[in-house]
Short mmCIF file of N, CA and C in Angstrom, two decimals:
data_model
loop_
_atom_site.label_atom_id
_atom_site.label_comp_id
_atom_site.label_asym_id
_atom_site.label_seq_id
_atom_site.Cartn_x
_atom_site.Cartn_y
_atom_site.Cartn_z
N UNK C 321 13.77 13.11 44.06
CA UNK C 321 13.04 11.88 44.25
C UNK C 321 14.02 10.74 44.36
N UNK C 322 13.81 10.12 45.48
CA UNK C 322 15.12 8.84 45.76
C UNK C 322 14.21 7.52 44.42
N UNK C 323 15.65 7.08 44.12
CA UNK C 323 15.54 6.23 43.20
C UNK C 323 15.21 4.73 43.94
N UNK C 324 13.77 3.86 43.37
CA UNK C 324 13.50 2.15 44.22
C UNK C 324 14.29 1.28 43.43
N UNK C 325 15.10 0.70 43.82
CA UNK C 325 15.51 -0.27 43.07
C UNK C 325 14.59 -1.27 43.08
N UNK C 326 14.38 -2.01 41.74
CA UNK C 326 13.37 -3.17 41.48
C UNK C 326 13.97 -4.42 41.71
N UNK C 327 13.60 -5.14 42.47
CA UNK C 327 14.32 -6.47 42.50
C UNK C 327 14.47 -7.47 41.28
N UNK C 328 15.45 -7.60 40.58
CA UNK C 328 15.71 -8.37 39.34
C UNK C 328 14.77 -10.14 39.70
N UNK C 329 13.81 -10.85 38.88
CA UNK C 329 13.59 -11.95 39.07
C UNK C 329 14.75 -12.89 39.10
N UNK C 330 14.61 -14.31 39.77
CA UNK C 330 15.58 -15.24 40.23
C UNK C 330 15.27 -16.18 39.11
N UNK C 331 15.74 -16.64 38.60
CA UNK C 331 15.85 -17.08 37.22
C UNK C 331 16.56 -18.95 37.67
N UNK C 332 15.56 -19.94 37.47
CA UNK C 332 16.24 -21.15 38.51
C UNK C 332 17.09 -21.52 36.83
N UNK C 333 18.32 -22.04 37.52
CA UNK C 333 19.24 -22.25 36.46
C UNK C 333 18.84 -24.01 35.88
N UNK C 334 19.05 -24.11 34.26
CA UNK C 334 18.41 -25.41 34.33
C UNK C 334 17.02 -25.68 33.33
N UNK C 335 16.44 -24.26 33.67
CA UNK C 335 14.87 -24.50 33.36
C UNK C 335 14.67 -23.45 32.28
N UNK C 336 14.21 -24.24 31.28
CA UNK C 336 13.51 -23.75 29.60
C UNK C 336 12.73 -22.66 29.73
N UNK C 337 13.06 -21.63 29.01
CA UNK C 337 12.06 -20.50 28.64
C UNK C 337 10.83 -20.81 28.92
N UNK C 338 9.64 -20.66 29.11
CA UNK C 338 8.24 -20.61 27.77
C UNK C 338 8.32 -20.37 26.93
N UNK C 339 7.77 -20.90 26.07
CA UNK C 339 7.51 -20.59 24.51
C UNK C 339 6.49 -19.43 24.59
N UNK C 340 6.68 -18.44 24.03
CA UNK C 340 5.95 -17.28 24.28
C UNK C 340 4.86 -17.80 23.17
N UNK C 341 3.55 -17.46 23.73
CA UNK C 341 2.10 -17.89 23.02
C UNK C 341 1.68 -16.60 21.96
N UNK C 342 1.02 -17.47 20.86
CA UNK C 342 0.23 -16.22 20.37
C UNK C 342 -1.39 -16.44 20.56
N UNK C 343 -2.41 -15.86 20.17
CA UNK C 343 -4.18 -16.38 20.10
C UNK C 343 -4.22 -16.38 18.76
N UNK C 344 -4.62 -16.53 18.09
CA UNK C 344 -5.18 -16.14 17.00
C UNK C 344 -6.73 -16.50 16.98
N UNK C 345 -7.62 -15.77 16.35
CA UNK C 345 -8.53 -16.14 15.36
C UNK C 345 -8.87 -16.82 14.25
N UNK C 346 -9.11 -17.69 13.98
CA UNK C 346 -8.91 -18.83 12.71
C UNK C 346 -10.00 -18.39 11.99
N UNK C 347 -10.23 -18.20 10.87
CA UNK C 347 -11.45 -18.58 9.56
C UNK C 347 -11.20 -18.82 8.44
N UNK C 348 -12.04 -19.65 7.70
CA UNK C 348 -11.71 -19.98 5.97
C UNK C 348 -12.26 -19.00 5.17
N UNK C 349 -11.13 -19.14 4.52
CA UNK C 349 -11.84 -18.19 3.13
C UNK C 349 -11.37 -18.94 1.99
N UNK C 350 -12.36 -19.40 0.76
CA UNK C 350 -11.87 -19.93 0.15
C UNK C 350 -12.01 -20.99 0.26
N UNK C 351 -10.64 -21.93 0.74
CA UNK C 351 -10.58 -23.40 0.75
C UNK C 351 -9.21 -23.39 2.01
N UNK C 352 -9.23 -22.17 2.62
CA UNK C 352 -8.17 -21.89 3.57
C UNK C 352 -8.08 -21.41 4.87
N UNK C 353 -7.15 -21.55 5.79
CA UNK C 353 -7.39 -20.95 6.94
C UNK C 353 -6.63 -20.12 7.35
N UNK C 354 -7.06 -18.15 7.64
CA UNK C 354 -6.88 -17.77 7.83
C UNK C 354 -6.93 -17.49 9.55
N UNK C 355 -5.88 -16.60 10.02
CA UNK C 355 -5.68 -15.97 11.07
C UNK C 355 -5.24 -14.62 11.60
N UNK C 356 -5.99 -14.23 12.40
CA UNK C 356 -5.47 -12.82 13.07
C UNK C 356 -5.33 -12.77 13.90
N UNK C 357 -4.39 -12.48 14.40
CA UNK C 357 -4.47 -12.00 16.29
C UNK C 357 -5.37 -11.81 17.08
N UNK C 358 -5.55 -12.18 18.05
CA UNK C 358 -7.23 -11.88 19.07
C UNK C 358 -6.87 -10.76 19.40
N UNK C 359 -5.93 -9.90 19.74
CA UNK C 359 -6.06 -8.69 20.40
C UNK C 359 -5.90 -7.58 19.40
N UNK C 360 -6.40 -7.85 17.83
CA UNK C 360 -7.10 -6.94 16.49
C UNK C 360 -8.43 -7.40 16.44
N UNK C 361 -9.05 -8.26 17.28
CA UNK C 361 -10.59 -8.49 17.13
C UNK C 361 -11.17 -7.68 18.65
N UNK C 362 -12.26 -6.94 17.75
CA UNK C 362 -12.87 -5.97 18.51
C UNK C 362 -14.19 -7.13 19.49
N UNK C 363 -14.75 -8.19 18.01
CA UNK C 363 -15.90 -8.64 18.60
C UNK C 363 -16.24 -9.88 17.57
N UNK C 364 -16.93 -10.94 17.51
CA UNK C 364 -17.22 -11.55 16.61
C UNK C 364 -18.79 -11.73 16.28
N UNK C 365 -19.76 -11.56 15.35
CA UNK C 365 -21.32 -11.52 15.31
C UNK C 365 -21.47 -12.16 14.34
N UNK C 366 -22.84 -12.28 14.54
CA UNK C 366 -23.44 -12.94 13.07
C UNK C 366 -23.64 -11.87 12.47
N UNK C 367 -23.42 -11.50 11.31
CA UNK C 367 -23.27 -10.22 10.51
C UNK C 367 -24.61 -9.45 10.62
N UNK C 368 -24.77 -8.21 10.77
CA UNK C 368 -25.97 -7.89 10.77
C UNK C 368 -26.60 -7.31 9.53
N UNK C 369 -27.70 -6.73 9.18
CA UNK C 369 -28.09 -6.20 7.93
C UNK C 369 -27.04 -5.10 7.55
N UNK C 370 -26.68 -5.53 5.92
CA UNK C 370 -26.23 -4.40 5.59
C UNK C 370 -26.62 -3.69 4.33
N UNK C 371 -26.09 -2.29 4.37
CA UNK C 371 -26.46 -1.56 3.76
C UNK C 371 -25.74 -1.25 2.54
N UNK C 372 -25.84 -1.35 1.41
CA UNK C 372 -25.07 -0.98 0.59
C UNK C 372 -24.55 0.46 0.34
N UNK C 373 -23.44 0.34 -0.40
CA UNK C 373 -23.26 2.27 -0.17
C UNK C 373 -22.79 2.23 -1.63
N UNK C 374 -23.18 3.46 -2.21
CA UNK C 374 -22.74 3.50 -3.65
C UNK C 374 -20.60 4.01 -3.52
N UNK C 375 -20.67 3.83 -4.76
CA UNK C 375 -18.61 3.85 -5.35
C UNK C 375 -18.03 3.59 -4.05
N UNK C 376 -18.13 2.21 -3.77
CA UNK C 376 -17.09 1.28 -3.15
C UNK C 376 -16.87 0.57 -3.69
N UNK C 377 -15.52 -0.01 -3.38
CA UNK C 377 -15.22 -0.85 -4.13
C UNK C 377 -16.19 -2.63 -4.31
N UNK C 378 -16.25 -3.49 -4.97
CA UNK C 378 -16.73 -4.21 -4.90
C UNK C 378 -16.76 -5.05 -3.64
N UNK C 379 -15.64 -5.38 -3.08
CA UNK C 379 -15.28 -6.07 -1.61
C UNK C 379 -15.80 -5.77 -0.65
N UNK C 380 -15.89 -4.09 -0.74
CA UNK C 380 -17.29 -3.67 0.74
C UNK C 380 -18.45 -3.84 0.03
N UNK C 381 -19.13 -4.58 1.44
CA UNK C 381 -20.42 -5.13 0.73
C UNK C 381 -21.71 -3.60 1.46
N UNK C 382 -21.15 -3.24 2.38
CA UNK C 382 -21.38 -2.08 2.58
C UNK C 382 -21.20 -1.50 4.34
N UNK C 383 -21.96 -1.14 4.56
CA UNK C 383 -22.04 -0.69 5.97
C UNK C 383 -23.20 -1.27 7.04
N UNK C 384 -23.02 -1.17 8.46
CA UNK C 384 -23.31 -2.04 9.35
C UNK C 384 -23.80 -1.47 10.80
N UNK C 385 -24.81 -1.40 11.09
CA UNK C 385 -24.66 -0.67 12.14
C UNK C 385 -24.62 -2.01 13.46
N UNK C 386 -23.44 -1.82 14.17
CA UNK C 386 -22.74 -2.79 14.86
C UNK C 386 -22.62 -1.96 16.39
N UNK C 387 -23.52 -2.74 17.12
CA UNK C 387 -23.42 -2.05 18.62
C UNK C 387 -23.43 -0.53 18.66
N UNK C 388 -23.93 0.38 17.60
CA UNK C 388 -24.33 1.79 17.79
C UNK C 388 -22.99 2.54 16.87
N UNK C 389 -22.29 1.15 16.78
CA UNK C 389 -20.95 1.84 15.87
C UNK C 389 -21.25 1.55 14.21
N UNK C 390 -21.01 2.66 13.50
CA UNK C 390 -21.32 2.21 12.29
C UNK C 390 -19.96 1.55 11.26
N UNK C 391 -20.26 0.43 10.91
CA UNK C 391 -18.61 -0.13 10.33
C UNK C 391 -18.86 -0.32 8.97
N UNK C 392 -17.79 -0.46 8.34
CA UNK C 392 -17.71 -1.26 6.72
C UNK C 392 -17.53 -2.48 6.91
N UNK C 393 -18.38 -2.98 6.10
CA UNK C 393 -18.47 -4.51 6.02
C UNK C 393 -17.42 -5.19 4.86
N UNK C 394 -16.47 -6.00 4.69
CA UNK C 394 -15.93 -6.40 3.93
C UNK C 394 -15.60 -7.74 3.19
N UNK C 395 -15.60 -7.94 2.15
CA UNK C 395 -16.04 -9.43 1.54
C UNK C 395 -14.04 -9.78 1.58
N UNK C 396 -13.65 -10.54 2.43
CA UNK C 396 -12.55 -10.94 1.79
C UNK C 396 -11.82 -11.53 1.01
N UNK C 397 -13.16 -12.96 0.68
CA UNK C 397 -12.75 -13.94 -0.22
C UNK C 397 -12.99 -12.66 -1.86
N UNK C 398 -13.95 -12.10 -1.51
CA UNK C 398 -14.03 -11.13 -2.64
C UNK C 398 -12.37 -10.13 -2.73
N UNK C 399 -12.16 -10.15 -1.98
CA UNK C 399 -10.68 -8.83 -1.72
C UNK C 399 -9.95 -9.60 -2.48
N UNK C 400 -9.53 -10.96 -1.78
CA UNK C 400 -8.37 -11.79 -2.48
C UNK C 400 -8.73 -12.67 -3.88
N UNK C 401 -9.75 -12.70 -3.83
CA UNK C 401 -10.26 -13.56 -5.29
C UNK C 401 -10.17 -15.01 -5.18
N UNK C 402 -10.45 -15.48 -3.59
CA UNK C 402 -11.04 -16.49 -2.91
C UNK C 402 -12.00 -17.49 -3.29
N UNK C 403 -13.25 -17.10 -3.94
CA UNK C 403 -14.09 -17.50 -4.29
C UNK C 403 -14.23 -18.16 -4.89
N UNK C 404 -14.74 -19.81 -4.60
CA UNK C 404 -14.51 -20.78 -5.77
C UNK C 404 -15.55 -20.00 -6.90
N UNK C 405 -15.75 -20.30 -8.03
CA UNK C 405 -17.11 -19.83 -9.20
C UNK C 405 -18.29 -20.45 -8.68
N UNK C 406 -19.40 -19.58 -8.81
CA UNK C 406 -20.48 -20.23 -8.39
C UNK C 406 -20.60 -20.67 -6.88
N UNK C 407 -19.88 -19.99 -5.90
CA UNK C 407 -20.12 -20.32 -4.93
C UNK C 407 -20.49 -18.73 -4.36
N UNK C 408 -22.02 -19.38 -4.04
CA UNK C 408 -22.54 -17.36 -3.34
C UNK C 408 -21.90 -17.07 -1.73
N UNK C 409 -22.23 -15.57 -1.44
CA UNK C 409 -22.26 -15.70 0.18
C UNK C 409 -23.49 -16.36 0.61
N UNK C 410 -23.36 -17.53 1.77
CA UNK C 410 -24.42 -17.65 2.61
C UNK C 410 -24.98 -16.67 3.16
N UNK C 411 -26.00 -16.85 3.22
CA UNK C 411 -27.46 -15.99 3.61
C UNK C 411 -27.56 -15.72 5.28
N UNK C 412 -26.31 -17.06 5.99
CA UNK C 412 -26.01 -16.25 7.20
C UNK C 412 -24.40 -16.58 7.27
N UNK C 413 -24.08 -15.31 7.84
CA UNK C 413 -22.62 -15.33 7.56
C UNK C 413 -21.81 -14.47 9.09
N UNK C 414 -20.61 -14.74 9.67
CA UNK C 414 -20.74 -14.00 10.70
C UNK C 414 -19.40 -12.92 10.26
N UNK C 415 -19.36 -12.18 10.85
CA UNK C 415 -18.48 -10.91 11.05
C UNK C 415 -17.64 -10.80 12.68
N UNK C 416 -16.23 -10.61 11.58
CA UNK C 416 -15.45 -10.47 12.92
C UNK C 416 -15.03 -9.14 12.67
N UNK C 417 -15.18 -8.45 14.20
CA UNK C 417 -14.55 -7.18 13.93
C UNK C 417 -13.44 -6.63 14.71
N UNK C 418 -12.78 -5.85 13.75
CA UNK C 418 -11.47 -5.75 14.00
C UNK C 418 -11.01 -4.59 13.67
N UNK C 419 -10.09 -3.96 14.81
CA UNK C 419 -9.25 -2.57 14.85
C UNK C 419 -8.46 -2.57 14.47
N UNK C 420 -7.53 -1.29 13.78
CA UNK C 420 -6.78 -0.52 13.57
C UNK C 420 -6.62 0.35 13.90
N UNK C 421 -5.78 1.41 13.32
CA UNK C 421 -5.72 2.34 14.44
C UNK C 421 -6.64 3.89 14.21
N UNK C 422 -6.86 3.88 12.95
CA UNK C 422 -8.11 4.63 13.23
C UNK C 422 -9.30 4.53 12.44
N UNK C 423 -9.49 3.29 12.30
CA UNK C 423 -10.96 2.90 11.95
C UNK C 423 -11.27 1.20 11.93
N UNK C 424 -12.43 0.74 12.32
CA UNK C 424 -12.88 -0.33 13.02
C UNK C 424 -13.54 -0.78 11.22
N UNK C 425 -13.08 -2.16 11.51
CA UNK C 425 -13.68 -3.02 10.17
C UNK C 425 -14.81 -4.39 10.22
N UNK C 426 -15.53 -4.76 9.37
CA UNK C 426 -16.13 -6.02 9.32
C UNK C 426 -15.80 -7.12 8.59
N UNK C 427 -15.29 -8.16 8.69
CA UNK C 427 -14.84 -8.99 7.77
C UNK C 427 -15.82 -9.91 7.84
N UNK C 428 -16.36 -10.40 6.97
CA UNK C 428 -17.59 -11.32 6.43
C UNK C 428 -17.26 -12.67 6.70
N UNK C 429 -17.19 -13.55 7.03
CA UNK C 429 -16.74 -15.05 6.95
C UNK C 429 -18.24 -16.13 7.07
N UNK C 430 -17.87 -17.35 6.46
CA UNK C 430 -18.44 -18.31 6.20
C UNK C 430 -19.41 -18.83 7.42
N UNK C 431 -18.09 -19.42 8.57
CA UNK C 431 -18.14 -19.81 8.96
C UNK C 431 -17.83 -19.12 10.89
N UNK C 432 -18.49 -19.68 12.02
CA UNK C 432 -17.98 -19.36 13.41
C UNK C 432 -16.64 -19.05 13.36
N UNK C 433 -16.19 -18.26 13.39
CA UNK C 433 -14.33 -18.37 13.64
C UNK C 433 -14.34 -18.89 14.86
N UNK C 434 -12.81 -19.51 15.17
CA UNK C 434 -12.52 -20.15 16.07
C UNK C 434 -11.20 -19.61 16.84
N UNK C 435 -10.80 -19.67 18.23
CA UNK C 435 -9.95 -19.20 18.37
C UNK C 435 -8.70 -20.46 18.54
N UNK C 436 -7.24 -20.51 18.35
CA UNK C 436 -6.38 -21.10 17.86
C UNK C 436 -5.28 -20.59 19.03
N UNK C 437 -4.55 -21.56 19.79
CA UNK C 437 -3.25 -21.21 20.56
C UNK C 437 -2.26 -21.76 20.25
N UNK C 438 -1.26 -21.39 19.85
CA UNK C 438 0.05 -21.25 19.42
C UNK C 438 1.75 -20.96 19.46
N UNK C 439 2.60 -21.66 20.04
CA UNK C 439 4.11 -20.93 19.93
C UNK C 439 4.19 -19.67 18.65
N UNK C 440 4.30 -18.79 19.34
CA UNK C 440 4.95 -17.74 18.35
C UNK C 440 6.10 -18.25 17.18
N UNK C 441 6.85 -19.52 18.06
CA UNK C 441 8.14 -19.78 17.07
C UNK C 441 7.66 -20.71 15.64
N UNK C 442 5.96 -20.94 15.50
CA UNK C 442 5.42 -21.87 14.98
C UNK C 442 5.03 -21.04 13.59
N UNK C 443 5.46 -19.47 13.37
CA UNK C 443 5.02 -18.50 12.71
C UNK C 443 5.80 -18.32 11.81
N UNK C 444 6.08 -18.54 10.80
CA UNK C 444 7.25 -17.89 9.76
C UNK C 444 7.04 -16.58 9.00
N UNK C 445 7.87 -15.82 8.55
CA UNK C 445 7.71 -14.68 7.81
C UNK C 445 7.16 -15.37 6.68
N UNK C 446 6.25 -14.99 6.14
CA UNK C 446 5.69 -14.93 4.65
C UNK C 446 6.86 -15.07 3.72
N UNK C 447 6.65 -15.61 2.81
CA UNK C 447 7.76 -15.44 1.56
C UNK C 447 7.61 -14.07 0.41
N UNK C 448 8.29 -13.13 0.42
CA UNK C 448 8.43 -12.23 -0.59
C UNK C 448 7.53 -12.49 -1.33
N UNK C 449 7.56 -13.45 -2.30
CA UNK C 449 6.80 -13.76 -3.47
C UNK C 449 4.86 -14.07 -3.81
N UNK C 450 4.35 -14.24 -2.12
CA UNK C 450 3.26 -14.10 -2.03
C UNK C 450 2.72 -13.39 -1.76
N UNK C 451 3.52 -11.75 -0.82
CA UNK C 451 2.78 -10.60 -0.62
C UNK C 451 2.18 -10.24 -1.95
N UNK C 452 1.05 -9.50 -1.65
CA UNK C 452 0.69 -8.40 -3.36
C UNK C 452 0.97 -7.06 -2.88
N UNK C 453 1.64 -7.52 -4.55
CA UNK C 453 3.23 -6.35 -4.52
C UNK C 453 2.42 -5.00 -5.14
N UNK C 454 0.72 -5.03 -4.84
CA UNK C 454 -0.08 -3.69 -5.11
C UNK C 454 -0.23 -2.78 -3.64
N UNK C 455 0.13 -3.33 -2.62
CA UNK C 455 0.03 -2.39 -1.78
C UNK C 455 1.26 -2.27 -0.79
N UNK C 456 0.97 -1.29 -0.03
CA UNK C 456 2.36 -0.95 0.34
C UNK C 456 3.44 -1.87 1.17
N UNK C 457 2.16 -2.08 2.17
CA UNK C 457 2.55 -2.27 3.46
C UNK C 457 2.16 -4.03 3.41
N UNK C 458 2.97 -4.94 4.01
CA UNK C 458 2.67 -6.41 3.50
C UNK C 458 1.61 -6.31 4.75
N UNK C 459 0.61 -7.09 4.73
CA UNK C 459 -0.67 -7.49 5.72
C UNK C 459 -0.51 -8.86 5.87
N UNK C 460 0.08 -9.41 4.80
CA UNK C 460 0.83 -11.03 4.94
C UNK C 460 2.01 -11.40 6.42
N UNK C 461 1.33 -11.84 7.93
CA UNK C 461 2.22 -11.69 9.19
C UNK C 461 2.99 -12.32 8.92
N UNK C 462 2.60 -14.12 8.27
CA UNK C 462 3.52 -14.87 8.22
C UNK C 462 2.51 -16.46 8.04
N UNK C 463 2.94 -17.58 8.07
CA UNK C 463 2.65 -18.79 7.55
C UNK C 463 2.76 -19.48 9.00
N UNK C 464 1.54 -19.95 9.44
CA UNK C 464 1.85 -20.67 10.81
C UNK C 464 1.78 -22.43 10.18
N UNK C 465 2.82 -23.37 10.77
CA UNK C 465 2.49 -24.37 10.59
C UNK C 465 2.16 -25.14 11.46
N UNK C 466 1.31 -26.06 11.22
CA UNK C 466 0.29 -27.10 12.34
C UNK C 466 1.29 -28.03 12.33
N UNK C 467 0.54 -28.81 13.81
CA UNK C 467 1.67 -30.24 13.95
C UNK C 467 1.22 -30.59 12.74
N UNK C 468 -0.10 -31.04 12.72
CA UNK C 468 -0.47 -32.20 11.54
C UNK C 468 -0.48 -31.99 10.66
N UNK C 469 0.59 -30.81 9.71
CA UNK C 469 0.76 -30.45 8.58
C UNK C 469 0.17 -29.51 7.99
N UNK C 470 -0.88 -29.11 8.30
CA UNK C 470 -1.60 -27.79 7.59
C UNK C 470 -0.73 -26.59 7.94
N UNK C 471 -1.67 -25.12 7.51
CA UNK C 471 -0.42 -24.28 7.56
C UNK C 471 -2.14 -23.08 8.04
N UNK C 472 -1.78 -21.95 8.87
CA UNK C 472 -2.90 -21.05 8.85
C UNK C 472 -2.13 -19.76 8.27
N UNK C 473 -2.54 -18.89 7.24
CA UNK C 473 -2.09 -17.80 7.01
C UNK C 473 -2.33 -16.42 7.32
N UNK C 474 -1.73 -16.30 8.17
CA UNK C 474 -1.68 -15.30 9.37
C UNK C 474 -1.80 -13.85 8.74
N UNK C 475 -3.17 -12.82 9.01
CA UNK C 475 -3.00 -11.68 8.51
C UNK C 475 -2.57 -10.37 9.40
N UNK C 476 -2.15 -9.56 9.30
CA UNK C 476 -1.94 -8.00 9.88
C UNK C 476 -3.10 -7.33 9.48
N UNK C 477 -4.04 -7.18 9.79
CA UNK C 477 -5.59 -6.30 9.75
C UNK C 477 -5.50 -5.07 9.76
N UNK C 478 -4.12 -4.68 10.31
CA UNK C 478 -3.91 -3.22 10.53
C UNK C 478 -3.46 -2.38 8.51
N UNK C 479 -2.91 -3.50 8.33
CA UNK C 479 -1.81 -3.59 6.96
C UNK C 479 -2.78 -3.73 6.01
N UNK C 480 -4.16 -4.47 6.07
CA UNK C 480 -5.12 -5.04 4.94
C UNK C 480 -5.61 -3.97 3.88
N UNK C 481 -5.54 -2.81 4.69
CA UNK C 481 -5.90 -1.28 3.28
C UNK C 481 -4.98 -0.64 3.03
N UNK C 482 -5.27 -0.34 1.93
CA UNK C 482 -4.19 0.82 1.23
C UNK C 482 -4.40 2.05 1.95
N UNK C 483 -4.15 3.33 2.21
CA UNK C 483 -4.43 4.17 2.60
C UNK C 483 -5.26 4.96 1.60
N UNK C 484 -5.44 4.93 0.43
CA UNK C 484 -6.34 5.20 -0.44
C UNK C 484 -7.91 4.96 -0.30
N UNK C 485 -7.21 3.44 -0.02
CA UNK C 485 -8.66 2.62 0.40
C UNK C 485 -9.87 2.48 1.82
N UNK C 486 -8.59 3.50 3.00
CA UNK C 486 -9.17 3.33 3.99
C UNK C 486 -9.80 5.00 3.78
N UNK C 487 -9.28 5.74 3.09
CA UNK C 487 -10.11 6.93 2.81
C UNK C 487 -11.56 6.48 2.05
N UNK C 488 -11.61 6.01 1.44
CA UNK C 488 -12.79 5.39 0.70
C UNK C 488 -13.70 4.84 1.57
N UNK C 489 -13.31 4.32 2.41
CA UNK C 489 -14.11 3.67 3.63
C UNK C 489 -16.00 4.17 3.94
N UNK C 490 -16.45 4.01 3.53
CA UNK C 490 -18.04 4.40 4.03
C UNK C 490 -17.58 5.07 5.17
N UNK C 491 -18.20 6.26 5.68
CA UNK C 491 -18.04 7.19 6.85
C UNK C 491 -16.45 8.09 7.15
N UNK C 492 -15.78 7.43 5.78
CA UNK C 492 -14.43 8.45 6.39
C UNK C 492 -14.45 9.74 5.08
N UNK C 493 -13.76 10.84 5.29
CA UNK C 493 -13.66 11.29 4.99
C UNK C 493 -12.20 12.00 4.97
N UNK C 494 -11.49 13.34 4.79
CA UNK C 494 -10.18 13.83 4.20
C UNK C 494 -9.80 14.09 5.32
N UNK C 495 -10.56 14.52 6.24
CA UNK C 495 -10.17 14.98 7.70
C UNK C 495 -10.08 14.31 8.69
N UNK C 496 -10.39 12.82 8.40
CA UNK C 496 -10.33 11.71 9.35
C UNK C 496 -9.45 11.01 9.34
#
């Protein structure tokens, strides 16, 4: 097979990179704003009825039947201990859902998430000292900072379970 050579792009001398972009997904939890990558969001809904499932952990609020797919629903401000006291879930709440690599999740939020555009260079690694040093893999991406001073804290969705925990999962089982 004869080899095509690809023509190398012409590169005008002079002229600034792009700042390579990220998307994110924005929502509060808490008193904060979180973010995930748009291309770990499967879909965003107003949460639909769910079902409770017995020995889960407290954070799944349960299961969901979501476009014919059945998912775990998950409280995050409940995961992280978010929750001001005395503040319930609203009675409508939406769900963003989001992949990994082998099982699809619901995250519960307050509020519409919003989507957020961004320089990648606007992202910092997390600091050591705020991962929780209970699971393996940090889910902490990094600390984005705003012009106007705020900061969004960027999650890895893929990273958010233990592998213990994604066995536990409503619908998984040892062989999955």
């Amino acid at each position: 097979m004869a080899e095509t050579e690809v023509p190398t792009p012409i590169t005008k001398p002079g002229r600034a990179k792009p700042a390579e972009l990220v998307q994110l997904i924005v929502f509060r939890l808490g008193d904060e704003d979180y973010g995930i990558r748009i291309e770990q969001v499967k879909e965003v809904t107003v949460t639909p009825d769910v079902a409770r499932m017995p020995k889960t952990p407290p954070f799944i609020k349960g299961i969901a039947n979501l476009r014919g797919d059945i998912i775990a629903i998950l409280d995050l401000e409940e995961r992280f201990r978010l929750r001001p006291a005395g503040r319930p879930i609203p009675e409508r709440s939406y769900t963003i859902a989001v992949e990994a690599a082998d099982y699809v999740l619901g995250l519960m939020v307050r509020e519409v998430p919003r989507p957020f555009t961004m320089p990648l260079s606007q992202i910092e690694p997390a600091p050591e000292f705020v991962q929780d040093s209970s699971t393996r893999d940090k889910y902490l991406e990094g600390i984005a900072k705003l012009p106007e001073g705020g900061v969004i804290i960027v999650l890895d969705m893929r990273k958010l379970l233990t592998p213990s925990e994604v066995m536990r999962l409503p619908g998984k089982t040892a062989s999955s």
